[in-house]
Short mmCIF file of C-alpha atoms and ligand atoms in Angstrom, two decimals:
data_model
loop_
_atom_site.label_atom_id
_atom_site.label_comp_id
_atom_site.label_asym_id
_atom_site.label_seq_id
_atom_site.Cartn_x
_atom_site.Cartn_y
_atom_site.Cartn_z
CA UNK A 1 -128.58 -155.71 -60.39
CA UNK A 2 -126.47 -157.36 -58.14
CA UNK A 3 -122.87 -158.90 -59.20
CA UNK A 4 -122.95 -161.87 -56.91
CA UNK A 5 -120.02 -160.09 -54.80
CA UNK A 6 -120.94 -158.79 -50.88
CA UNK A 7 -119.21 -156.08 -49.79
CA UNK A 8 -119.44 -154.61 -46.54
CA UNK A 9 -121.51 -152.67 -46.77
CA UNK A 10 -124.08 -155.20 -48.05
CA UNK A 11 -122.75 -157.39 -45.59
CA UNK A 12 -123.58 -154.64 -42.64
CA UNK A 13 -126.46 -153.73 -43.70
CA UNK A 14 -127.74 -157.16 -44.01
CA UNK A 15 -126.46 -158.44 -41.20
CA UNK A 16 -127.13 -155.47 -38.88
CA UNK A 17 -129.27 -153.72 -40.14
CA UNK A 18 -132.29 -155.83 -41.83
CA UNK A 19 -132.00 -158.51 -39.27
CA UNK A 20 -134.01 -157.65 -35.69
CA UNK A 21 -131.46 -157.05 -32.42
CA UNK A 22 -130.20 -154.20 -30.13
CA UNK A 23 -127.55 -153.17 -33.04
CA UNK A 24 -130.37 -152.56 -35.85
CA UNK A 25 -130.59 -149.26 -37.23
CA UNK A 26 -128.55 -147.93 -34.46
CA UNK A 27 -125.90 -146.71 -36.30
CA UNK A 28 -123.32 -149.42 -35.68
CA UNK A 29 -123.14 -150.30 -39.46
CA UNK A 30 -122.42 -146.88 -40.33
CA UNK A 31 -119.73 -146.63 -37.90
CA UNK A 32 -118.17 -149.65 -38.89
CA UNK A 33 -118.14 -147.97 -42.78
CA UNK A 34 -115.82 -145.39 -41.17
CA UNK A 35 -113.78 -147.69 -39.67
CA UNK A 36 -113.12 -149.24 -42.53
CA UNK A 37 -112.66 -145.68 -44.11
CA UNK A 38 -110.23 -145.11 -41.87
CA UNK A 39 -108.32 -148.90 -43.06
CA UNK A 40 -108.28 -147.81 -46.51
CA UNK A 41 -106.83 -144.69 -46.05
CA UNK A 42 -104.12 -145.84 -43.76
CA UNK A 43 -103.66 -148.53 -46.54
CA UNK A 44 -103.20 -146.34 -48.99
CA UNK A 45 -100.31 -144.10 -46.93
CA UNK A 46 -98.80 -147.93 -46.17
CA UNK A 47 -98.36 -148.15 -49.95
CA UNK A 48 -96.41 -145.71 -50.27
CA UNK A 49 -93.51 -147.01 -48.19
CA UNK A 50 -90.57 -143.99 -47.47
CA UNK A 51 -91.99 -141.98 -50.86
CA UNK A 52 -94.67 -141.11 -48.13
CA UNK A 53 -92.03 -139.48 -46.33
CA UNK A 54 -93.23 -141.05 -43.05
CA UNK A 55 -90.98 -143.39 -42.47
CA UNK A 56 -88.50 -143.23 -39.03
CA UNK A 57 -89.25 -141.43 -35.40
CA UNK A 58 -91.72 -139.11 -34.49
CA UNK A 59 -88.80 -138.23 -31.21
CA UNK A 60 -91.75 -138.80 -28.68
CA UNK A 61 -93.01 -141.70 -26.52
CA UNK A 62 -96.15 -142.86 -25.99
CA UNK A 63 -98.22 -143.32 -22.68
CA UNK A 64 -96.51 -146.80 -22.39
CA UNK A 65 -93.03 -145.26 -22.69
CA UNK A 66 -92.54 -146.64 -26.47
CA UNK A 67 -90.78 -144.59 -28.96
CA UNK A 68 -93.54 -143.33 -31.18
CA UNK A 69 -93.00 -143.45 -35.07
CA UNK A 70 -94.01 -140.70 -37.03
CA UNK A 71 -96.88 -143.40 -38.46
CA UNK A 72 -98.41 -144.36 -35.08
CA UNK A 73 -99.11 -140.68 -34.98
CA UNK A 74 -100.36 -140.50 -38.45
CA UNK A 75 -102.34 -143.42 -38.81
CA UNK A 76 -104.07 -142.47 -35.19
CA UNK A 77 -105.06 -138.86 -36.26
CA UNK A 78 -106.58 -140.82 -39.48
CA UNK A 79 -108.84 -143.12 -37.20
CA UNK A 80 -110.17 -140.05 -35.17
CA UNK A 81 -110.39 -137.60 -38.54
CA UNK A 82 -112.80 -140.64 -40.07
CA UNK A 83 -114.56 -141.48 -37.06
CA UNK A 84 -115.32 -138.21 -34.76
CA UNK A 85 -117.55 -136.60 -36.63
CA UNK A 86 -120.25 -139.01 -37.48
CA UNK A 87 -122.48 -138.42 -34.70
CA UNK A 88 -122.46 -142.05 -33.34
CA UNK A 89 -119.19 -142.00 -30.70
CA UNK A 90 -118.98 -140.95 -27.30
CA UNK A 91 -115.36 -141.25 -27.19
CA UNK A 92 -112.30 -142.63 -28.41
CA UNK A 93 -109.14 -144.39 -26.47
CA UNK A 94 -106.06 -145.12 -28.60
CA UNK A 95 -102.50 -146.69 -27.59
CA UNK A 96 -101.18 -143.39 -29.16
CA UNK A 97 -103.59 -141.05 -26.77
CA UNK A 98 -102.84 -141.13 -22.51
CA UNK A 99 -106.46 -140.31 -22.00
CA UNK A 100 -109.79 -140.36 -23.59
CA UNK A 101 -110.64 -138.45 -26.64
CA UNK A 102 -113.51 -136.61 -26.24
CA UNK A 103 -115.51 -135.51 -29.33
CA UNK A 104 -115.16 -132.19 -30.40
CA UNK A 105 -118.17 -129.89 -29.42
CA UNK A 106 -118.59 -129.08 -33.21
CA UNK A 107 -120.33 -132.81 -33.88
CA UNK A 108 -122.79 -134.14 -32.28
CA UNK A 109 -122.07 -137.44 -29.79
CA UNK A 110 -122.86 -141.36 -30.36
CA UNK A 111 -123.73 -144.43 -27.87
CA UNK A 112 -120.62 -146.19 -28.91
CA UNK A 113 -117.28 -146.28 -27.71
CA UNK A 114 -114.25 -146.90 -29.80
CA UNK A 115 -111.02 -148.47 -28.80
CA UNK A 116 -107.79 -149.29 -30.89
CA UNK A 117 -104.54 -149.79 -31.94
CA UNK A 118 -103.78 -147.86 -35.12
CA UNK A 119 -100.63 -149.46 -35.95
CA UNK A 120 -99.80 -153.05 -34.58
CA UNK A 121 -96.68 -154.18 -35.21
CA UNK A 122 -95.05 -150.62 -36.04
CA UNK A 123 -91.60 -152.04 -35.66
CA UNK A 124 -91.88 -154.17 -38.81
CA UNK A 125 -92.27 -150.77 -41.13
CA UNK A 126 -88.86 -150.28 -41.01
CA UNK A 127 -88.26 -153.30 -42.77
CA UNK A 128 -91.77 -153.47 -45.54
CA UNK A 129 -93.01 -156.54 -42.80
CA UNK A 130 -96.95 -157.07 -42.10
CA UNK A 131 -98.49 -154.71 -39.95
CA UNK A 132 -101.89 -153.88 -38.85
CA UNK A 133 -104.57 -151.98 -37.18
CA UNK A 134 -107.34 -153.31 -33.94
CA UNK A 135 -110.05 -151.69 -33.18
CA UNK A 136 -112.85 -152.78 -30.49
CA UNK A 137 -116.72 -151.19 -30.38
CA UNK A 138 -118.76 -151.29 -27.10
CA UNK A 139 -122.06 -149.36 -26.21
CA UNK A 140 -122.17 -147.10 -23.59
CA UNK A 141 -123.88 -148.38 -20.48
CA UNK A 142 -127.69 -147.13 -21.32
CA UNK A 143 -128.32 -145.21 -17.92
CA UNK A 144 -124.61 -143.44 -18.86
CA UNK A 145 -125.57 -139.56 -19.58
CA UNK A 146 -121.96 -137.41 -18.25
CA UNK A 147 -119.13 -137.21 -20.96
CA UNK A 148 -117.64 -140.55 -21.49
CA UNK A 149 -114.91 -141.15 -19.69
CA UNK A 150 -111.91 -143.62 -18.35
CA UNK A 151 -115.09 -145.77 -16.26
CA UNK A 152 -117.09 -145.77 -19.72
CA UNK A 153 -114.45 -148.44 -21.42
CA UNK A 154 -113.89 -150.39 -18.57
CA UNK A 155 -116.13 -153.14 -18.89
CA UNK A 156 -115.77 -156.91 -19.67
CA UNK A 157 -114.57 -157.52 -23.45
CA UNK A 158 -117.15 -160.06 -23.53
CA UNK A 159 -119.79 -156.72 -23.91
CA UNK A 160 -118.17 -155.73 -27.55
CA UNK A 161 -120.58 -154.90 -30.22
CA UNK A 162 -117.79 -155.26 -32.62
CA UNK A 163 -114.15 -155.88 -33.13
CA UNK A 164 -112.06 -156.71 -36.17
CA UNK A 165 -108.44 -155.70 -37.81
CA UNK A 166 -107.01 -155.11 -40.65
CA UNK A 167 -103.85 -156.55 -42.23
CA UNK A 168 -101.65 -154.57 -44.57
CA UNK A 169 -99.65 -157.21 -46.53
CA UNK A 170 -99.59 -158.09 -49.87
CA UNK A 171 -103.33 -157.55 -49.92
CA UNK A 172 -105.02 -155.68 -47.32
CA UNK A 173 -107.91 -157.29 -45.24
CA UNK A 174 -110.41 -156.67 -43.20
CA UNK A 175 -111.40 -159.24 -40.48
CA UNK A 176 -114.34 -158.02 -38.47
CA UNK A 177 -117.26 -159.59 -36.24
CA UNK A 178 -120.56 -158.30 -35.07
CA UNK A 179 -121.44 -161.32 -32.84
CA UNK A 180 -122.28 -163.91 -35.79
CA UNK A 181 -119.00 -165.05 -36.75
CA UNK A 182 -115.43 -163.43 -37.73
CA UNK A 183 -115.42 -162.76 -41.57
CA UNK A 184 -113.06 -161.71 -43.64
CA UNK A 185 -113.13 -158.89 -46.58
CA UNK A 186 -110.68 -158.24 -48.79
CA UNK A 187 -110.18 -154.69 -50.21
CA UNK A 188 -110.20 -154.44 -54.22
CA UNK A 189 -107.63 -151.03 -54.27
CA UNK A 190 -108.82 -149.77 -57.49
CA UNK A 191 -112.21 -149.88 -57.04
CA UNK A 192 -111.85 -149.32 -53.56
CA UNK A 193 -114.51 -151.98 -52.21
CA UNK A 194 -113.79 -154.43 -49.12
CA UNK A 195 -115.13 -157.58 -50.47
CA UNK A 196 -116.51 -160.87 -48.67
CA UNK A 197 -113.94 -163.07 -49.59
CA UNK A 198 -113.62 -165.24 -46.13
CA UNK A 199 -116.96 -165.99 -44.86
CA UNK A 200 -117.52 -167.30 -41.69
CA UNK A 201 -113.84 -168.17 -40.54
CA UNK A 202 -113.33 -171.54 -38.26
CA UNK A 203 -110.05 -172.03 -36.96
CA UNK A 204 -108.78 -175.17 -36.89
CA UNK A 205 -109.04 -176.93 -33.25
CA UNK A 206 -105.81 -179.10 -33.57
CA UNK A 207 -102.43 -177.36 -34.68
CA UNK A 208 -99.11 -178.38 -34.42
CA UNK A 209 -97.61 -174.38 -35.09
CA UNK A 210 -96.84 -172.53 -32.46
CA UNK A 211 -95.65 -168.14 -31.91
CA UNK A 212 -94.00 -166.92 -29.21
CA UNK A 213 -90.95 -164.57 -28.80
CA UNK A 214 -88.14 -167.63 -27.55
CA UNK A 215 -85.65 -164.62 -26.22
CA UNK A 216 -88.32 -164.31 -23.32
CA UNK A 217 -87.65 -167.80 -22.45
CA UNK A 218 -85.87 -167.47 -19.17
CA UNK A 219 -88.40 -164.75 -17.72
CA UNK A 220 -91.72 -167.33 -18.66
CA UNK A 221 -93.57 -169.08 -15.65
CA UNK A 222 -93.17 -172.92 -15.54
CA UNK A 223 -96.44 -173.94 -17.66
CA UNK A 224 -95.44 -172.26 -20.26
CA UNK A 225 -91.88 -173.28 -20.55
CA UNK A 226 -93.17 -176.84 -20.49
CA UNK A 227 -95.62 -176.31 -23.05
CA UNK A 228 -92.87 -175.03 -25.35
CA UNK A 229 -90.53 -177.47 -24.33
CA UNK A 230 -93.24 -180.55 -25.20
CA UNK A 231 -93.56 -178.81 -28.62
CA UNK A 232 -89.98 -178.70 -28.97
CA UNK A 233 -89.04 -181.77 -28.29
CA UNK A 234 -91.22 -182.87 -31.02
CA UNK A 235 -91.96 -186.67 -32.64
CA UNK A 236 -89.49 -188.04 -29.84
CA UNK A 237 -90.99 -186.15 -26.95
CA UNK A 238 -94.23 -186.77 -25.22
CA UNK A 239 -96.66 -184.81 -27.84
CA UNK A 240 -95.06 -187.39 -30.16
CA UNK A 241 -94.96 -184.79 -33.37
CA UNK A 242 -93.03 -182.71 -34.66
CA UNK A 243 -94.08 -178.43 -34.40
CA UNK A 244 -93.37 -175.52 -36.14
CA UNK A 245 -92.90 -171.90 -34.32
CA UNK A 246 -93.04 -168.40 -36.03
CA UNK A 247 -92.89 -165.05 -34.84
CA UNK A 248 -94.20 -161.95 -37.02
CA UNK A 249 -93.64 -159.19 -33.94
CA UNK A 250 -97.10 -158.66 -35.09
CA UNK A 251 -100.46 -159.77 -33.12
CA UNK A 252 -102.45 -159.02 -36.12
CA UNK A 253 -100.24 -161.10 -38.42
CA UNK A 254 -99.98 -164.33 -35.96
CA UNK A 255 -103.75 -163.99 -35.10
CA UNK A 256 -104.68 -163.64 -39.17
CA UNK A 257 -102.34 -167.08 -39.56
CA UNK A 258 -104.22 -168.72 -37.10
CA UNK A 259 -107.33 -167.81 -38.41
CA UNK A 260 -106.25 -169.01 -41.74
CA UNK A 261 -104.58 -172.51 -40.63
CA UNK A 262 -104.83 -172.79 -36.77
CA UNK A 263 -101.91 -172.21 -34.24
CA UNK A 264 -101.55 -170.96 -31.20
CA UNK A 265 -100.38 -167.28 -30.53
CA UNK A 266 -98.18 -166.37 -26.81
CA UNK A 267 -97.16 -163.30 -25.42
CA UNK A 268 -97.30 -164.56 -22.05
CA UNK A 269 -97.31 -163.23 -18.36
CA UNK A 270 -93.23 -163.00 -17.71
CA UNK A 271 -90.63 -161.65 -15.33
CA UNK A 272 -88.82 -159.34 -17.52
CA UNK A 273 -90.70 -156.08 -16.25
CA UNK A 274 -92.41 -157.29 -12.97
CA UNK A 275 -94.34 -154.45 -12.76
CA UNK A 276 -96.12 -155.38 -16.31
CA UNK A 277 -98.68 -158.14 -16.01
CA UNK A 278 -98.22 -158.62 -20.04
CA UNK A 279 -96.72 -157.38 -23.19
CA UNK A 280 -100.45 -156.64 -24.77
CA UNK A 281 -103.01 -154.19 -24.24
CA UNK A 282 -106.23 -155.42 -22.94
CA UNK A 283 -108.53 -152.86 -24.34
CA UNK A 284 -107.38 -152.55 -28.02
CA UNK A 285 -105.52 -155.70 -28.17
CA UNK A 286 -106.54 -158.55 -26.28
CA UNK A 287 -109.85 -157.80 -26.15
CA UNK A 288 -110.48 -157.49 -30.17
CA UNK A 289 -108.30 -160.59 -30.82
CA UNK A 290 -109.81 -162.26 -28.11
CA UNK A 291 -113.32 -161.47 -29.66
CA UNK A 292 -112.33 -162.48 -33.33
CA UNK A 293 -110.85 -166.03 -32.21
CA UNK A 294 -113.83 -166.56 -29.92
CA UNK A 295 -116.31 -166.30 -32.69
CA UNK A 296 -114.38 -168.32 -35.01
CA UNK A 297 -113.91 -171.32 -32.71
CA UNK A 298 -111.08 -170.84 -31.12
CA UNK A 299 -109.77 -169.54 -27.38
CA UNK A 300 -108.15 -166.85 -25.70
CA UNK A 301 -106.80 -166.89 -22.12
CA UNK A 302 -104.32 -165.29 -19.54
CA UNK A 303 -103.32 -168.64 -19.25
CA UNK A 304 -105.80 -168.74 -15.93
CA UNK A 305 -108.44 -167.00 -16.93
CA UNK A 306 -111.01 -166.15 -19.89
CA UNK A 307 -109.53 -162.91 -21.68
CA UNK A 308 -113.20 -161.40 -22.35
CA UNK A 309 -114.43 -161.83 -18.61
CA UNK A 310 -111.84 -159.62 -17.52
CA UNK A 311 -113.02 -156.44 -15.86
CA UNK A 312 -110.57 -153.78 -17.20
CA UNK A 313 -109.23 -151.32 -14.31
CA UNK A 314 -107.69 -149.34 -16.48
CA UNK A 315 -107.46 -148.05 -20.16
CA UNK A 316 -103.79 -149.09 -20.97
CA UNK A 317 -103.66 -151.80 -18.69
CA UNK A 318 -101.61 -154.90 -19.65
CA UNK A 319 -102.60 -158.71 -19.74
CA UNK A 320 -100.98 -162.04 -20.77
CA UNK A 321 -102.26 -163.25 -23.99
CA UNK A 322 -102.53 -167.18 -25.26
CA UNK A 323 -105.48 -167.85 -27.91
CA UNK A 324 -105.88 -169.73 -30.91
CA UNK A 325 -106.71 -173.67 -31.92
CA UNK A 326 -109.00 -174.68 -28.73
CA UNK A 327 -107.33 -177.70 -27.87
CA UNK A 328 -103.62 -176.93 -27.74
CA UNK A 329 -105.02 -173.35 -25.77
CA UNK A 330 -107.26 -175.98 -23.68
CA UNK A 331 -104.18 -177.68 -22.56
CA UNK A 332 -101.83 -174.73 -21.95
CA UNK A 333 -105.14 -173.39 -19.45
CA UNK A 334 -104.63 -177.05 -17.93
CA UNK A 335 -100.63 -176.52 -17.77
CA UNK A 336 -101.25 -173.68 -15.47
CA UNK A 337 -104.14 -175.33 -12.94
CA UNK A 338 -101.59 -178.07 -12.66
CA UNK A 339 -98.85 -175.85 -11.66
CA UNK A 340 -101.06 -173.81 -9.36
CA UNK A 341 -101.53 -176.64 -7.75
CA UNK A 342 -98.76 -178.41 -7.51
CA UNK A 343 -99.91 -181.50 -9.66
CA UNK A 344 -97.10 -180.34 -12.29
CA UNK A 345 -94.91 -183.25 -12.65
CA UNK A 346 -91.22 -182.60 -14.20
CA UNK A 347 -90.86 -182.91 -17.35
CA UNK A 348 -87.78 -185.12 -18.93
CA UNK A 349 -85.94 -183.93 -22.06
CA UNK A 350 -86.02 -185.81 -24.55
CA UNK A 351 -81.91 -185.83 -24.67
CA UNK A 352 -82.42 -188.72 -22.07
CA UNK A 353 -85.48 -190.21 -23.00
CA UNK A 354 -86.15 -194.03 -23.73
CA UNK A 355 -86.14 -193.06 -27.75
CA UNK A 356 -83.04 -191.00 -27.51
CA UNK A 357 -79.61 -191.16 -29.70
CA UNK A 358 -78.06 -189.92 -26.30
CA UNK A 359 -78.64 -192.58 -24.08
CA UNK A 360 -76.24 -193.48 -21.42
CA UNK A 361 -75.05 -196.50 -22.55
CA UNK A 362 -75.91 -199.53 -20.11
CA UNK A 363 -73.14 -201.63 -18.94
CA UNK A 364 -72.68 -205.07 -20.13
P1 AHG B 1 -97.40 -152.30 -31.17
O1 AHG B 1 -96.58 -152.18 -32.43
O2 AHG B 1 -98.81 -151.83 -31.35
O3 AHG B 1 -96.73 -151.71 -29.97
O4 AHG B 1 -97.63 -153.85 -30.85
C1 AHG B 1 -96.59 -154.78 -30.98
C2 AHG B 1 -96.93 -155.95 -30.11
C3 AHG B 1 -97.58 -157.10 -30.83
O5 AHG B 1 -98.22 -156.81 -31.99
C4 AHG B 1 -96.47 -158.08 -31.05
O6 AHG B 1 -96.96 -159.38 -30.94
C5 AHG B 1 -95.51 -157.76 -29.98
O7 AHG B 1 -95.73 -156.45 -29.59
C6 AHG B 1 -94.08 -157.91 -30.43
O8 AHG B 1 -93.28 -157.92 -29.32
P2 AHG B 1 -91.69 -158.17 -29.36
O9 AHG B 1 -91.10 -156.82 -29.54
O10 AHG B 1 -91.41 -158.81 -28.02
O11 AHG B 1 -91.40 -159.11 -30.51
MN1 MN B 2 -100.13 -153.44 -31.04
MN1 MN B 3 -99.50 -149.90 -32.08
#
């Protein structure tokens, strides 16, 4: 008898599993069951805030020179504890691991190749804010017999099988897509259950709400300081309305607001670090994220190019991100070809314009 509720599993196993494509009956839906294993668990250790005893440094840095907490590290050993011994991975790459994690000779090893981000947003546990997790699934290449290795998860974003989050805040989501839409499940703690509770997720393609971290300002390329300068300058300005601007210090909890009411999410390429093409990982970040908003509708860009037809050269390698609401991300994309080729034409503040309280007063 059923209760009229989906869960995921029902969800997987319809969607994946009973319907005919290269995913049924592979074991994908099973996988993505320990994924979501793995959510629930580091849900649960969330919960219990500094009674966890978890809470501060772990005193190491990661491969991207980041002071580690002592959760990054715990919430990555739980994805690899849930997920390495089910028989359907050939590997694992995590922001908290320099190289690839190979899958101990006491299971047996998968097609599929896991990628993610166990904690997004760690710097907001400190202070009981959102965080998250990312994760990204891809198939290995099917003439690919050696151990998998760095070459293995470098491939176009474009290729994932599956990606999805999960948001720990008041309630804790799921957001996941196999290729047929982003949906979103909600998990019922005492029973335990992620629930269908956001089917088939379109994100708005207008929005006046923009996220971006404004202390960067000075190190931004030209495009995008005029994009946030048009928003700025709001109903008097050229865009002729007013905006709105947040910042979460969380991907997961920008790109689950624009899901949920459009927007348009920046960490874009800067100056601050020259040597760093981005803020955001490609491979567990950007790529995910980029998936998620693609299949609900929406875009995600360098700010030149498409996010998923990047070719990855390397597993922590860094990119510009700028997706949400397709028109506002349609126009930043435009900001840039202008500028690259010279067709960008100065923009006047709106301190001067015609509809201005500060207008030099004309003489008589
Ligand atoms: P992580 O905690 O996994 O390192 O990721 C944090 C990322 C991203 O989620 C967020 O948008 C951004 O870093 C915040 O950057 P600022 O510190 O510049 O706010
Ligand atoms: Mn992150
Ligand atoms: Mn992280």
């Amino acid at each position: 008898m059923q209760d009229g509720r989906t869960t995921l599993s029902k969800f997987l196993i319809d969607t994946l599993d009973r319907k005919p494509g290269p995913e049924a009956a592979s074991g994908l839906s099973a996988l993505l069951i320990d994924v979501a294993a793995s959510i629930k668990t580091i849900a649960a250790a969330l919960t219990r805030g500094a009674l966890g005893g978890q809470h501060g440094s772990a005193q190491s840095v990661n491969t991207h020179g980041e002071e580690q907490k002592k959760l990054d590290l715990v919430t990555n050993d739980i994805f690899l504890q849930h997920c390495e011994w089910d028989g359907l991975l050939a590997g694992m790459v995590s922001e908290e691991m320099d190289g690839v994690y190979a899958i101990p000779d006491a299971y047996p090893r998968g097609e599929y190749l896991l990628a993610f981000d166990p904690l997004d947003g760690s710097s907001n546990i400190d202070i009981n804010g959102v965080v998250g997790s990312i994760f990204s699934v891809l198939k290995r290449a099917p003439d690919e017999s050696h151990a998998a290795d760095e070459a293995s998860f470098l491939r176009p974003g474009r290729e994932q099988v599956a990606a999805g989050y999960a948001i720990y805040g008041p309630s804790t989501m799921l957001v996941l897509s196999v290729g047929n839409g982003t949906h979103g499940f909600t998990l019922e703690r005492d029973v335990g259950n992620f629930v269908l509770t956001h089917s088939d997720i379109r994100i708005p393609e207008d929005s006046c709400e923009f996220a971006i971290n404004a202390s960067n300002e000075r190190f931004w390329e030209p495009p995008v300081r005029r994009y946030v300068q048009e928003c700025k300058d709001g109903r008097t300005g050229c865009r002729a309305q007013d905006f709105n601007m947040r910042w979460i210090a969380s991907m997961v909890a920008e790109v689950h607001r624009i899901l949920m009411r459009g927007g348009v999410f920046m960490y874009p390429r800067d100056f601050k670090t020259p040597a760093m093409e981005g803020r955001l990982r490609l491979l567990y970040e950007a790529n995910p994220m980029s998936f998620i908003v693609e299949q609900a509708g929406g875009l995600s860009i360098t700010g030149r190019e498409r996010i998923l037809d990047m070719k990855a050269r390397a597993l922590h390698q860094r990119v510009p991100v700028i997706l949400g609401s397709r028109n506002e991300v349609a126009r930043i994309h435009r900001y840039h070809g202008e500028y690259d080729r010279g067709e960008d034409k100065p923009f006047t503040s709106p301190l001067f314009n015609e509809r201005s309280l500060f207008l030099p007063e004309t003489p008589a």
